[in-house]
Short mmCIF file of C-alpha atoms in Angstrom, two decimals:
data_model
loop_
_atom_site.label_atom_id
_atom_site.label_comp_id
_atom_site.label_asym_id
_atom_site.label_seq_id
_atom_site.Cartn_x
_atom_site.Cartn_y
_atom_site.Cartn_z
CA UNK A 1 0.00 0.00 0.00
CA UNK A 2 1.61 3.67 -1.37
CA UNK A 3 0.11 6.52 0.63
CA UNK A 4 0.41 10.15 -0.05
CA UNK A 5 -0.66 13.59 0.73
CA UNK A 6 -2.06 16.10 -1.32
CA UNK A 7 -3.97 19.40 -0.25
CA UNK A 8 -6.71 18.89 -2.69
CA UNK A 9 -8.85 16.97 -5.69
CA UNK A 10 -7.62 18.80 -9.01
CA UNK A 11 -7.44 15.93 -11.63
CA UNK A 12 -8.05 12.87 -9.01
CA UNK A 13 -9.75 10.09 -10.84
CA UNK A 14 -10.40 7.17 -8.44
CA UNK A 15 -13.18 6.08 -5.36
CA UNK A 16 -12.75 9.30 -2.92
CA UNK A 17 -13.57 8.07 0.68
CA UNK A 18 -15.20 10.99 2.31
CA UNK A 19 -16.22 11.45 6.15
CA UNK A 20 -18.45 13.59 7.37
CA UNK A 21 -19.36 14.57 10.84
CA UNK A 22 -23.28 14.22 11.85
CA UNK A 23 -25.08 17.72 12.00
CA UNK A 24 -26.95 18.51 15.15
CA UNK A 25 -29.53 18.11 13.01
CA UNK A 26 -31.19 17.26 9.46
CA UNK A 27 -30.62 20.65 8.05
CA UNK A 28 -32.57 22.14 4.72
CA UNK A 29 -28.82 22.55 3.85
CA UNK A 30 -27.69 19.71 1.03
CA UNK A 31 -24.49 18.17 1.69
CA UNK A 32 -21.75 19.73 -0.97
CA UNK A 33 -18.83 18.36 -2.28
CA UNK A 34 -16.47 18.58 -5.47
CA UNK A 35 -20.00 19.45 -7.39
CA UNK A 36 -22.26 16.76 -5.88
CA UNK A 37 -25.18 17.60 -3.74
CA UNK A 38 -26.67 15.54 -1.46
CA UNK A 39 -30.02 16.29 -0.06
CA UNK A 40 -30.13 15.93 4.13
CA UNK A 41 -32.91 13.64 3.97
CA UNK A 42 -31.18 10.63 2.19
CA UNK A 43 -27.63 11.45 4.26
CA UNK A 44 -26.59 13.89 6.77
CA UNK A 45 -23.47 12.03 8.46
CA UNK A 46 -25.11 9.92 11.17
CA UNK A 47 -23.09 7.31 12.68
CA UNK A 48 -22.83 3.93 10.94
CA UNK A 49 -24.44 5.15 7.83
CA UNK A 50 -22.57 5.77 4.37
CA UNK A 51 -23.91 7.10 0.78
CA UNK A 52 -22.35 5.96 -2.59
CA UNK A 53 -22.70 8.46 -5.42
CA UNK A 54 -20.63 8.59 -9.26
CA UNK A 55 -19.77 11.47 -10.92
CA UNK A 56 -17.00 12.22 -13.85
CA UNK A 57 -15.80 9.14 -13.34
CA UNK A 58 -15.09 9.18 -9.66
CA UNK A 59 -17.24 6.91 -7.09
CA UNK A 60 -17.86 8.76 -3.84
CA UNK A 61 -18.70 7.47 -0.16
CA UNK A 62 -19.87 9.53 1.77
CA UNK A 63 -19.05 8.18 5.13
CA UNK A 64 -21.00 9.18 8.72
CA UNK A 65 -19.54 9.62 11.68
CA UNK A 66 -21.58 11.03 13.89
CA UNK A 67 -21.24 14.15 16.67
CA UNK A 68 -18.77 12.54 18.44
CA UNK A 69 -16.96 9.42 17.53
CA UNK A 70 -14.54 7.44 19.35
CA UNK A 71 -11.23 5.32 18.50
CA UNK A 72 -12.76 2.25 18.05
CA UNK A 73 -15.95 2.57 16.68
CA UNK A 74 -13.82 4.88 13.77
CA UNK A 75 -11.89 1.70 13.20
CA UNK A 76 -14.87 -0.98 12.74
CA UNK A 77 -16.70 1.87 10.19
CA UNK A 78 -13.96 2.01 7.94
CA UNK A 79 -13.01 -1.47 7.93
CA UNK A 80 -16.65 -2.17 7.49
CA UNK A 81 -16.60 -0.29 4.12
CA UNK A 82 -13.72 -1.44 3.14
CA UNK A 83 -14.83 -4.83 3.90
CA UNK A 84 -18.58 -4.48 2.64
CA UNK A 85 -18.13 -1.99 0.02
CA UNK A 86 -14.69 -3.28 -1.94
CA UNK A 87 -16.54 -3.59 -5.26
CA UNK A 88 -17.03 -0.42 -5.10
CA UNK A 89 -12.90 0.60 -5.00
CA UNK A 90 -10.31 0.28 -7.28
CA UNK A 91 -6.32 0.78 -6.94
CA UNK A 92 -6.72 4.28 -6.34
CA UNK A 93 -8.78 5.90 -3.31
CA UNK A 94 -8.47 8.97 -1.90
CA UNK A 95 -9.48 9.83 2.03
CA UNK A 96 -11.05 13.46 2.19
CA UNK A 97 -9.92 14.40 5.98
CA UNK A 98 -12.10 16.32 7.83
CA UNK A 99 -10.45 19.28 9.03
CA UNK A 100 -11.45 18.77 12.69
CA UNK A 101 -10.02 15.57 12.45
CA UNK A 102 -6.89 14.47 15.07
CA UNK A 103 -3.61 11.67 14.29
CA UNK A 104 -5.50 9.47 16.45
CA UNK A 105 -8.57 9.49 13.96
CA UNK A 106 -6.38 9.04 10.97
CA UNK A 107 -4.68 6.10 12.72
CA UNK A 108 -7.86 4.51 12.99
CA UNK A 109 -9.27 5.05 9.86
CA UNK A 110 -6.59 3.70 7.75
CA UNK A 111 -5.65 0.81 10.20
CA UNK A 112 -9.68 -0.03 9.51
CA UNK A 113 -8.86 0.32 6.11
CA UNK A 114 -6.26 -2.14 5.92
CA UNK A 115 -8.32 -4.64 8.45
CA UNK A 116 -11.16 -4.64 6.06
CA UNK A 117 -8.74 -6.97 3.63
CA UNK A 118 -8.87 -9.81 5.89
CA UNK A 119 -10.79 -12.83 4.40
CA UNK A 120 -11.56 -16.41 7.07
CA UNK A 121 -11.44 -18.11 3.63
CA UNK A 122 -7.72 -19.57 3.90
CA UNK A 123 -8.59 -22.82 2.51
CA UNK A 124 -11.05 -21.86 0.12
CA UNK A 125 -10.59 -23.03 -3.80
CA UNK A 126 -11.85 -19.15 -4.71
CA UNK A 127 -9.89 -16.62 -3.66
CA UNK A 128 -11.56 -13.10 -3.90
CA UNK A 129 -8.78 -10.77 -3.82
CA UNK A 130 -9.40 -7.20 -2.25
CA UNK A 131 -8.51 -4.03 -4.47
CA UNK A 132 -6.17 -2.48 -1.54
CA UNK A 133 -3.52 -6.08 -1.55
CA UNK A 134 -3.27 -4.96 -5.48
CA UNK A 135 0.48 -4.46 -5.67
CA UNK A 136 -0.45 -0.64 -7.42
CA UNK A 137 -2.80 0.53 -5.18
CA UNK A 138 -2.70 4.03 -3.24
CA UNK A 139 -4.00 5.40 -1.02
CA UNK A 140 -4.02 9.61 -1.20
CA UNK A 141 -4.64 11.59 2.12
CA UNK A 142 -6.68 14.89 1.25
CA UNK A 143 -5.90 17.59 3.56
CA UNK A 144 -4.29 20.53 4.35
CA UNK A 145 -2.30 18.68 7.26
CA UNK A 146 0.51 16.26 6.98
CA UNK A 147 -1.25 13.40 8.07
CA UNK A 148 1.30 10.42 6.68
CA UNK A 149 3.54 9.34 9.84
CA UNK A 150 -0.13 9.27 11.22
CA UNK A 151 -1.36 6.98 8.19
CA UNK A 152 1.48 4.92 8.34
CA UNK A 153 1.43 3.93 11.69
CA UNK A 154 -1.73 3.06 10.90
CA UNK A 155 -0.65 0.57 8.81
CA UNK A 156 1.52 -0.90 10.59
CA UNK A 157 -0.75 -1.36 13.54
CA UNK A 158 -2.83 -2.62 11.35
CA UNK A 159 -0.24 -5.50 9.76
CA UNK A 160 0.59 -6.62 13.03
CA UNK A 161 -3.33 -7.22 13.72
CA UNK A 162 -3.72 -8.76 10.37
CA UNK A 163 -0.32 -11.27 11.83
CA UNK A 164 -2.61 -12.00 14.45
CA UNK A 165 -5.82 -12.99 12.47
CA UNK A 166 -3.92 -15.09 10.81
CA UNK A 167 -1.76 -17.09 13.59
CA UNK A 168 -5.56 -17.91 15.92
CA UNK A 169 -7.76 -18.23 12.91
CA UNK A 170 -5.71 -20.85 11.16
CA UNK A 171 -6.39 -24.57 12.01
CA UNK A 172 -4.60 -26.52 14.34
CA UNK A 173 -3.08 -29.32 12.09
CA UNK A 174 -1.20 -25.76 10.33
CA UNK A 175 -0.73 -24.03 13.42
CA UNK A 176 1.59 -26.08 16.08
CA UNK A 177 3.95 -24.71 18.11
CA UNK A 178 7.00 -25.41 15.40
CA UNK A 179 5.20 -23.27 13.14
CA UNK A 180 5.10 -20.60 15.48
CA UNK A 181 9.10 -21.23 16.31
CA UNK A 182 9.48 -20.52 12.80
CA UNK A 183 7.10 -17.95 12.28
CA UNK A 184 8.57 -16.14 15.54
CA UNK A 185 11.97 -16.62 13.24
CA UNK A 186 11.45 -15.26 10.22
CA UNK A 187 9.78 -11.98 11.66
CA UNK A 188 12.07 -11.23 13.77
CA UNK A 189 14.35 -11.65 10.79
CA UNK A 190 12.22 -9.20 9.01
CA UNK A 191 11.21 -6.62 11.73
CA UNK A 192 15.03 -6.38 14.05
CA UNK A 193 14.32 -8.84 17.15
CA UNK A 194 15.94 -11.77 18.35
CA UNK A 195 14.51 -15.34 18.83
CA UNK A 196 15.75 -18.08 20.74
CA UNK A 197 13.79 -21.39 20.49
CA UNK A 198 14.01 -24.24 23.25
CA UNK A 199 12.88 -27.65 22.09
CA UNK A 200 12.26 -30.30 24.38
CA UNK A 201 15.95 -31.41 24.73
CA UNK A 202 16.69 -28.12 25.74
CA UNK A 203 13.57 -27.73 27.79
CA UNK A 204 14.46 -30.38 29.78
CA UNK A 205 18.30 -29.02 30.08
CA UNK A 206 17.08 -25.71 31.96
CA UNK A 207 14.59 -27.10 33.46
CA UNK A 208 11.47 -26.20 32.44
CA UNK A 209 9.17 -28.91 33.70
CA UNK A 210 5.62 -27.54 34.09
CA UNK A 211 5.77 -26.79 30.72
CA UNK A 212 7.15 -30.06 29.08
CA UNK A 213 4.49 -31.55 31.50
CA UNK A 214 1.53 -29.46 29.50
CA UNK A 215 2.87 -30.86 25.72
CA UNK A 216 3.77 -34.69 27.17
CA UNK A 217 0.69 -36.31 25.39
CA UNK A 218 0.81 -34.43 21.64
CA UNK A 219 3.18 -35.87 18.90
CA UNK A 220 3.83 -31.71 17.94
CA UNK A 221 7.25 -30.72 20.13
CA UNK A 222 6.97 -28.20 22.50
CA UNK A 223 8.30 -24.82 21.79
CA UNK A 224 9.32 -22.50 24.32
CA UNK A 225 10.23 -19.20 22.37
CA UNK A 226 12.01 -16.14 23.69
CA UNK A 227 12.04 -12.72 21.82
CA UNK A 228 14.39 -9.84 22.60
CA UNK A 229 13.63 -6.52 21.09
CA UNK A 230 16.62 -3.30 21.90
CA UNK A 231 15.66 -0.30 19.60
CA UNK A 232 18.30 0.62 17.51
CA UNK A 233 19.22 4.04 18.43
CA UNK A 234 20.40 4.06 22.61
CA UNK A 235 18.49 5.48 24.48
CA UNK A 236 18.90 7.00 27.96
CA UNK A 237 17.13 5.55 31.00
CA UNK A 238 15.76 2.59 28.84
CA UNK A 239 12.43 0.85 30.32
CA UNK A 240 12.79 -2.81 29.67
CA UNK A 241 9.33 -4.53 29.42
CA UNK A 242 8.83 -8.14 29.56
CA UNK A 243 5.69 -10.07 28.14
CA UNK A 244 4.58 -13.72 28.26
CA UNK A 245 1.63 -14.95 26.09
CA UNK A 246 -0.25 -18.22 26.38
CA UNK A 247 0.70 -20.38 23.37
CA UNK A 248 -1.43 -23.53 23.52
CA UNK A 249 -1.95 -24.12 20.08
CA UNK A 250 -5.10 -26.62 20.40
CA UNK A 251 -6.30 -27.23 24.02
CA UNK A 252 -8.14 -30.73 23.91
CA UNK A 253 -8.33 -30.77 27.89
CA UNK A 254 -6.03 -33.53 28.19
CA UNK A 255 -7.11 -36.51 30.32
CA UNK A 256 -9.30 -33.90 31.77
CA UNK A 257 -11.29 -34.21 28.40
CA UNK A 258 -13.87 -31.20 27.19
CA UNK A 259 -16.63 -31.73 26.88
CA UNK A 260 -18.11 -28.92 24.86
CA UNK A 261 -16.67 -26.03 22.96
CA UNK A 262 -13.65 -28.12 21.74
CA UNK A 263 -14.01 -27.02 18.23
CA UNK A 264 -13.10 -23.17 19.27
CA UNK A 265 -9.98 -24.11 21.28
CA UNK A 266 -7.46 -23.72 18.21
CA UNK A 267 -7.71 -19.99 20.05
CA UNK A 268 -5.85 -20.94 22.95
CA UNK A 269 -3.00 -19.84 21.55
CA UNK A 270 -4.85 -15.93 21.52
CA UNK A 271 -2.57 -14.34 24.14
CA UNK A 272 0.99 -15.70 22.47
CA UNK A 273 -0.50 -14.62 19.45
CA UNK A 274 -1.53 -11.12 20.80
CA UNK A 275 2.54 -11.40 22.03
CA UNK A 276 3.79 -12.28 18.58
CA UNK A 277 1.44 -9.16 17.13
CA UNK A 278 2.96 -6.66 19.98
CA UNK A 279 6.82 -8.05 19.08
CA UNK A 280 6.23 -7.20 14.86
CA UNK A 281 4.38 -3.95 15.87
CA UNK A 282 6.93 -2.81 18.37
CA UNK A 283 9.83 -3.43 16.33
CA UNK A 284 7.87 -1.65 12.83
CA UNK A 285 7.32 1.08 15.30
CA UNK A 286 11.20 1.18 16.65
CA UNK A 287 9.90 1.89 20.02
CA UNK A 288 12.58 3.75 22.51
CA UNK A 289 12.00 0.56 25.10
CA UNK A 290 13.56 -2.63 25.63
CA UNK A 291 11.44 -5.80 25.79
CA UNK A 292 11.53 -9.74 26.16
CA UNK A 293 8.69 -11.51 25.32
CA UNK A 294 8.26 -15.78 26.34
CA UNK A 295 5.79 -17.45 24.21
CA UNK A 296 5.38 -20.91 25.77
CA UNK A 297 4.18 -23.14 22.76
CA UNK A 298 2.21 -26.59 23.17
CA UNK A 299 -0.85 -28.95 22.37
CA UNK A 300 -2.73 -30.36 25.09
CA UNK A 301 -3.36 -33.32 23.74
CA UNK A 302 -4.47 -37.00 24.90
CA UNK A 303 -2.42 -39.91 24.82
CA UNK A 304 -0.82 -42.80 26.50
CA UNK A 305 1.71 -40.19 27.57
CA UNK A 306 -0.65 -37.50 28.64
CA UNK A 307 0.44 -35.86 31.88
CA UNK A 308 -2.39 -36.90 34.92
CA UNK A 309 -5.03 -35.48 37.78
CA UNK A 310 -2.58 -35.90 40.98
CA UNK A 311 0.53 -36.35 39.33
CA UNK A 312 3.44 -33.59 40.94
CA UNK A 313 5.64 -31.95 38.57
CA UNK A 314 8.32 -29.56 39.07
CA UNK A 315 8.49 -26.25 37.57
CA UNK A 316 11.48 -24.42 36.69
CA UNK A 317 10.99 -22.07 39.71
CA UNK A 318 11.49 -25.03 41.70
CA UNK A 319 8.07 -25.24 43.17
CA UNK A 320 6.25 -28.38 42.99
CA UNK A 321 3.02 -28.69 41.36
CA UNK A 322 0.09 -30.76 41.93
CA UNK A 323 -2.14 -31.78 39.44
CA UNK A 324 -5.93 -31.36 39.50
CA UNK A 325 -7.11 -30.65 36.53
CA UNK A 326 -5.18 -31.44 33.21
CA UNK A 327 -7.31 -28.61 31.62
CA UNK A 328 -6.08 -26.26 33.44
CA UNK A 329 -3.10 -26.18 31.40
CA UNK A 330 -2.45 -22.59 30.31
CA UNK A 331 -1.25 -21.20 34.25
CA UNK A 332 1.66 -23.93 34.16
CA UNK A 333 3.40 -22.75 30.86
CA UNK A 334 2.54 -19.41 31.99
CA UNK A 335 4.18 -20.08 35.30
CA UNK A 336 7.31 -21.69 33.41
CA UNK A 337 7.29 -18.79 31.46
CA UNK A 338 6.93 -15.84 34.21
CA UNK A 339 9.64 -17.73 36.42
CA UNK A 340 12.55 -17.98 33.30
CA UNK A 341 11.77 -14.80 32.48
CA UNK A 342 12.11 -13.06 35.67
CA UNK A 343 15.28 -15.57 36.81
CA UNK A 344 17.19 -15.06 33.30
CA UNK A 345 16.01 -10.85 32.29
CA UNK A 346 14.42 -9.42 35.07
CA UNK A 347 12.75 -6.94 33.26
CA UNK A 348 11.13 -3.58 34.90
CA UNK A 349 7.77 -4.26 34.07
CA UNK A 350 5.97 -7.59 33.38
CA UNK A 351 2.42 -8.00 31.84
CA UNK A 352 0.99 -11.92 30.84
CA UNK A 353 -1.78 -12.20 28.59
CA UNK A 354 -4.11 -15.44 27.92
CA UNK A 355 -7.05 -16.97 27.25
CA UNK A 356 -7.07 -18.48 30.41
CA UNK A 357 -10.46 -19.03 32.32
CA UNK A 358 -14.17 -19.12 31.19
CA UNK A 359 -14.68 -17.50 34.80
CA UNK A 360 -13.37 -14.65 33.39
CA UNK A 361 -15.96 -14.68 30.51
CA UNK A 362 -18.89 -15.63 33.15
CA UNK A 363 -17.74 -12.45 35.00
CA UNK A 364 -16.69 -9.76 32.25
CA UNK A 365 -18.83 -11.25 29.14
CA UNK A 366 -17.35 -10.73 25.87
CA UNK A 367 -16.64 -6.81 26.50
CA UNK A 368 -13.67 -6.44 28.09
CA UNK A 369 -10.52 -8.77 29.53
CA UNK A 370 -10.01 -9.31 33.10
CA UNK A 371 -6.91 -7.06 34.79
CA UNK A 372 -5.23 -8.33 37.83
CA UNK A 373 -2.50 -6.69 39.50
CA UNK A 374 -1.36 -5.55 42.59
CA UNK A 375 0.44 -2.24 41.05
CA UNK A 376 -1.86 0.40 41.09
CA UNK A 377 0.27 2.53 38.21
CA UNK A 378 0.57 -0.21 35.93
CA UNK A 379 -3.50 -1.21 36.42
CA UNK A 380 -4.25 2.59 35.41
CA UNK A 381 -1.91 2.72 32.77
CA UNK A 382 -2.73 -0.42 31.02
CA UNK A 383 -6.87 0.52 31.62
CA UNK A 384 -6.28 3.92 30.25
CA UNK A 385 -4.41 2.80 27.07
CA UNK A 386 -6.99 0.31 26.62
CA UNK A 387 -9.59 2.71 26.74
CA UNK A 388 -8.10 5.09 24.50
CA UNK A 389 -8.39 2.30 21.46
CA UNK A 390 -11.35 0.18 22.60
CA UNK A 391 -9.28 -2.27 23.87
CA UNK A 392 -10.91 -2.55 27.65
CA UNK A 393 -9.83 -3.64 30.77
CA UNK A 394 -11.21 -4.36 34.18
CA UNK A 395 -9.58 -4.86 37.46
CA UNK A 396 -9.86 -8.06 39.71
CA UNK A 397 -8.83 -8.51 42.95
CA UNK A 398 -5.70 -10.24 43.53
CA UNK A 399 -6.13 -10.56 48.00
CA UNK A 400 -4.79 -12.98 50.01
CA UNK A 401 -7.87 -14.45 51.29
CA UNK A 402 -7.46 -16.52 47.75
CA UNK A 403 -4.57 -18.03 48.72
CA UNK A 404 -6.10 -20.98 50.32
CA UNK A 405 -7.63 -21.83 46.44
CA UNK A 406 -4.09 -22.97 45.55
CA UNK A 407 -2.94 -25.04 48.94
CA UNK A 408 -2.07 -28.08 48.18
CA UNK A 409 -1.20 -30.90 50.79
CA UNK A 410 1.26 -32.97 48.93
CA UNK A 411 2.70 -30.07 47.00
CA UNK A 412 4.23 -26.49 46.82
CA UNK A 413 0.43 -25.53 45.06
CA UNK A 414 -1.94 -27.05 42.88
CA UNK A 415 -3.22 -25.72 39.79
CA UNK A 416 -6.79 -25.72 40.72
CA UNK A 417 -9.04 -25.25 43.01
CA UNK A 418 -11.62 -27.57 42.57
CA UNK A 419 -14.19 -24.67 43.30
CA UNK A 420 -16.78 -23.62 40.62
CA UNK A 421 -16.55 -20.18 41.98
CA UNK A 422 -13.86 -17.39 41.49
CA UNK A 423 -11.84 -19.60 38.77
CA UNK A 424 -10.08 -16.30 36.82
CA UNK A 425 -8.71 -15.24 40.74
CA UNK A 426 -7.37 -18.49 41.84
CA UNK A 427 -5.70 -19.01 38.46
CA UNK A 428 -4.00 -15.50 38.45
CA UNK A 429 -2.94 -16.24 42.33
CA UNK A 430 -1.43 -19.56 40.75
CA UNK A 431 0.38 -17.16 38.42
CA UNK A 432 1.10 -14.78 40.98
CA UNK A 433 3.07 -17.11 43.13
CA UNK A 434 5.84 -17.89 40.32
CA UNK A 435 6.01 -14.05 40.14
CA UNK A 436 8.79 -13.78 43.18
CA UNK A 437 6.88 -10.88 44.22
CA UNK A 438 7.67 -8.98 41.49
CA UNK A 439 6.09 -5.24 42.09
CA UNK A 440 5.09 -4.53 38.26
CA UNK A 441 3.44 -7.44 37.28
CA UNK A 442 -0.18 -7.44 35.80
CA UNK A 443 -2.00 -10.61 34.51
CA UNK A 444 -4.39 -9.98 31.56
CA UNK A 445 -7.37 -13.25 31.37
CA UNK A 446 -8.46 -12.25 27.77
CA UNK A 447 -10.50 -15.54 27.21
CA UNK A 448 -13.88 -13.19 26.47
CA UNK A 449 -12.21 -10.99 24.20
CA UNK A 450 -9.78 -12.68 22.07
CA UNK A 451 -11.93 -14.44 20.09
CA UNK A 452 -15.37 -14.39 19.19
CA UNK A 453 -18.32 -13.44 16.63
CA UNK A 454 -19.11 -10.28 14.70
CA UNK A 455 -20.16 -8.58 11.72
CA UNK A 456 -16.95 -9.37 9.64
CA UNK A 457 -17.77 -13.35 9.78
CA UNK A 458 -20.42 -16.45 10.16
CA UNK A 459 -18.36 -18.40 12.45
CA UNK A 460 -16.26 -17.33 15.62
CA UNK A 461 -12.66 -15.66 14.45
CA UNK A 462 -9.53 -14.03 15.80
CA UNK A 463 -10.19 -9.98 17.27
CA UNK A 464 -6.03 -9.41 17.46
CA UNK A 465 -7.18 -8.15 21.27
CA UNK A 466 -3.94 -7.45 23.09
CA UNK A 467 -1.74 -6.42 19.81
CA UNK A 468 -2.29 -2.76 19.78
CA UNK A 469 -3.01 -2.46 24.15
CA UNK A 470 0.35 -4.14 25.08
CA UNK A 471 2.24 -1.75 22.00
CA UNK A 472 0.38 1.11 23.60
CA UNK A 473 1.00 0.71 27.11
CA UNK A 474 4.79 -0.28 26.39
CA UNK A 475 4.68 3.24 24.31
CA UNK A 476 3.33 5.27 26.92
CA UNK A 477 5.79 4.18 29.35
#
């Protein structure tokens, strides 16, 4: 995608994308622009409504916005049209910029853009391919302000989303955790960070036995994959930020079988992938901060091998773990993960992401991922980014008076409580005790959020949730 600037529409041939801000009212007054008139009573700019007109050659949207519009909702509208509408573009569109309009709004509206390309149909024998992948397509900003790092950033938000999509929506039998070894690879290759991978050999070397414990019953090798990202030019007073996503890349339950909702569970892998869309994005964005990111990579699987309900297995903290429920998987990579992390980089600030419990769902629905942390700066920080791009967050409590969820008589702690109650706060006090106390450390449960329906599909799909938040927050430092 090419994207320019000009100040105006002398000689443009092409689809003109144009927004418009929602009148208090349905004035008398027609619409006006570049010699078409639009009469107030077939459009007037109200949110979520848009207007396709031709003239000398040019096909025009007229695109509604509303009185007051926020990040997100910007975002879905233009990926909606460019999703709904792309019959109606060709390799050349220009975006008509409102002159009220902020960087923020031009972020959104060409990440949406760019998001309205995505197709679910991987496997399909038709491929319909959208006008904006077209090698020769541009994209012209019409304004009197420079709006192009804006645009471009944009894009590249975007992109990393679009990595995203692609990494949870693709089926299991593609996506194991050597594919993601690889894929972690070659874009760090691409973008400027450094991967190390650690297969089960080497897992067992360093000691990493909660998580070998998790991937015991699949024939797909464990993965355990560690990104370092240092910006290129130095930087005084460098934060250094370290992530760890969730990368179970099909959750069957193990011995603990599921028994419904299996089919969805090729998402399990949402928060690594949210971790692998943060690590692309922060390196396209050269961020000024220095981060580590663990994906922990593995299939739950069954088999003659399959870890068990009271087995005790040692993590790499050196904690002993007993076992009460094989599908409660995702807290002992996790824990694996937080411990080498914090033993090996001990980064500043530490933030874990996954789709970890349906209590969090039963509590938060499907609006919003579950925020639990004991560091009042960091849970205000991370809220207010999220808030700022629709990307929302809401705090659980982390006390004590949980701790008893996790006791285990034969062990260090078990990984469940056996309690149908308060499942999303004993699970992040699981997490929290492989933490060392560490006093900037905030668990994300993003299992409502991550994944799930809308108007851009029939069946459930990938949102990216997580991709742009942890890039923000990490930017805002």
């Amino acid at each position: 995608m090419t994207t320019r600037t000009v100040t105006n529409l002398d000689s443009f041939s092409g689809t003109i994308l144009i927004p418009v801000f929602e009148t208090y009212s349905k004035s008398i007054v027609p619409i006006a622009f570049n010699g078409l008139k639009i009469a107030s009573n077939v459009f007037f700019g109200k949110k979520d409504t848009h207007y396709l007109a031709e003239k000398n050659d040019n096909t025009y949207v007229f695109i509604g916005l509303g009185k007051t519009i926020d990040y997100k909702s910007l975002k879905t509208i233009f990926r909606r049209i460019s999703s709904k509408q792309k019959e109606n573009f060709s390799s050349n569109v220009a975006l008509v910029i409102p002159e009220q309009c902020i960087e923020e709004q031009i972020e959104a509206m060409v990440s949406g853009l760019l998001l309205g390309t995505y197709n679910l149909g991987h496997f399909k024998s038709e491929k319909e391919i959208h006008p904006f992948l077209n090698p020769e397509f541009t994209l012209t900003l019409v304004s009197e302000n420079d709006y192009l790092a804006a645009a471009k950033k944009g894009i590249k938000i975007a992109k990393a989303q679009l990595s995203t999509f692609n990494l949870v929506d693709l089926p299991p039998n593609t996506i194991n955790p050597k594919y993601l070894a690889n894929w972690a690879k070659e874009t760090g290759e691409k973008y400027g960070f450094d991967v190390e991978v650690l297969g089960s050999e080497a897992s067992k070397i360093v000691g990493l036995g909660a998580f070998l414990a998790v991937g015991k019953g699949s024939e797909n090798e464990p993965q355990f994959i560690i990104m370092n990202y240092t910006p290129v030019a130095e930087v005084k007073h460098m934060k250094y930020v370290g992530l760890v996503g969730k990368g179970i890349t099909f959750d069957t339950g193990g011995i603990n079988i599921k028994t419904a909702g299996m089919v969805h569970m090729k998402c399990d892998m949402a928060g690594g992938g949210a971790v692998f869309g943060a690590m692309q994005l922060i390196a396209d964005l050269q961020l000024p901060v220095k981060v580590t990111a663990i994906v922990p990579c593995a299939e739950n699987a069954v088999d003659g091998k399959s870890f068990l309900p009271s087995d005790v297995i040692h993590s790499y903290s050196g904690h002993s773990i007993e076992i009460i429920d094989t599908d409660a998987e995702g807290r002992l990579i996790l824990a694996d993960g937080l411990s080498y992390l914090i033993k090996n980089f001990k980064p500043e600030y530490i933030v874990d992401i996954a789709t970890l419990t349906g209590s969090s769902v039963a509590t938060l629905g499907y609006e919003c991922g579950a925020l639990f942390t004991n560091n009042e700066e960091m849970a205000k920080k991370l809220q207010q980014n999220g808030d700022a791009i629709g990307e929302r967050l809401w705090p659980l409590p982390l006390w004590d008076v949980y701790k008893s969820d996790i006791e285990s008589d034969i062990a260090d702690v078990k990984n469940y409580s056996g309690k149908a109650v308060a499942g999303a706060i004993s699970a992040a006090k699981f997490l929290e005790y492989f933490t060392e106390g560490h006093k900037s450390w905030a668990h994300l449960d993003v299992a409502g959020v991550a994944f799930g329906d809308d108007e851009f599909a029939k069946s459930k799909h990938a949102t990216a949730f997580g991709v742009h938040l942890l890039t923000k927050f990490i930017e805002n430092l």
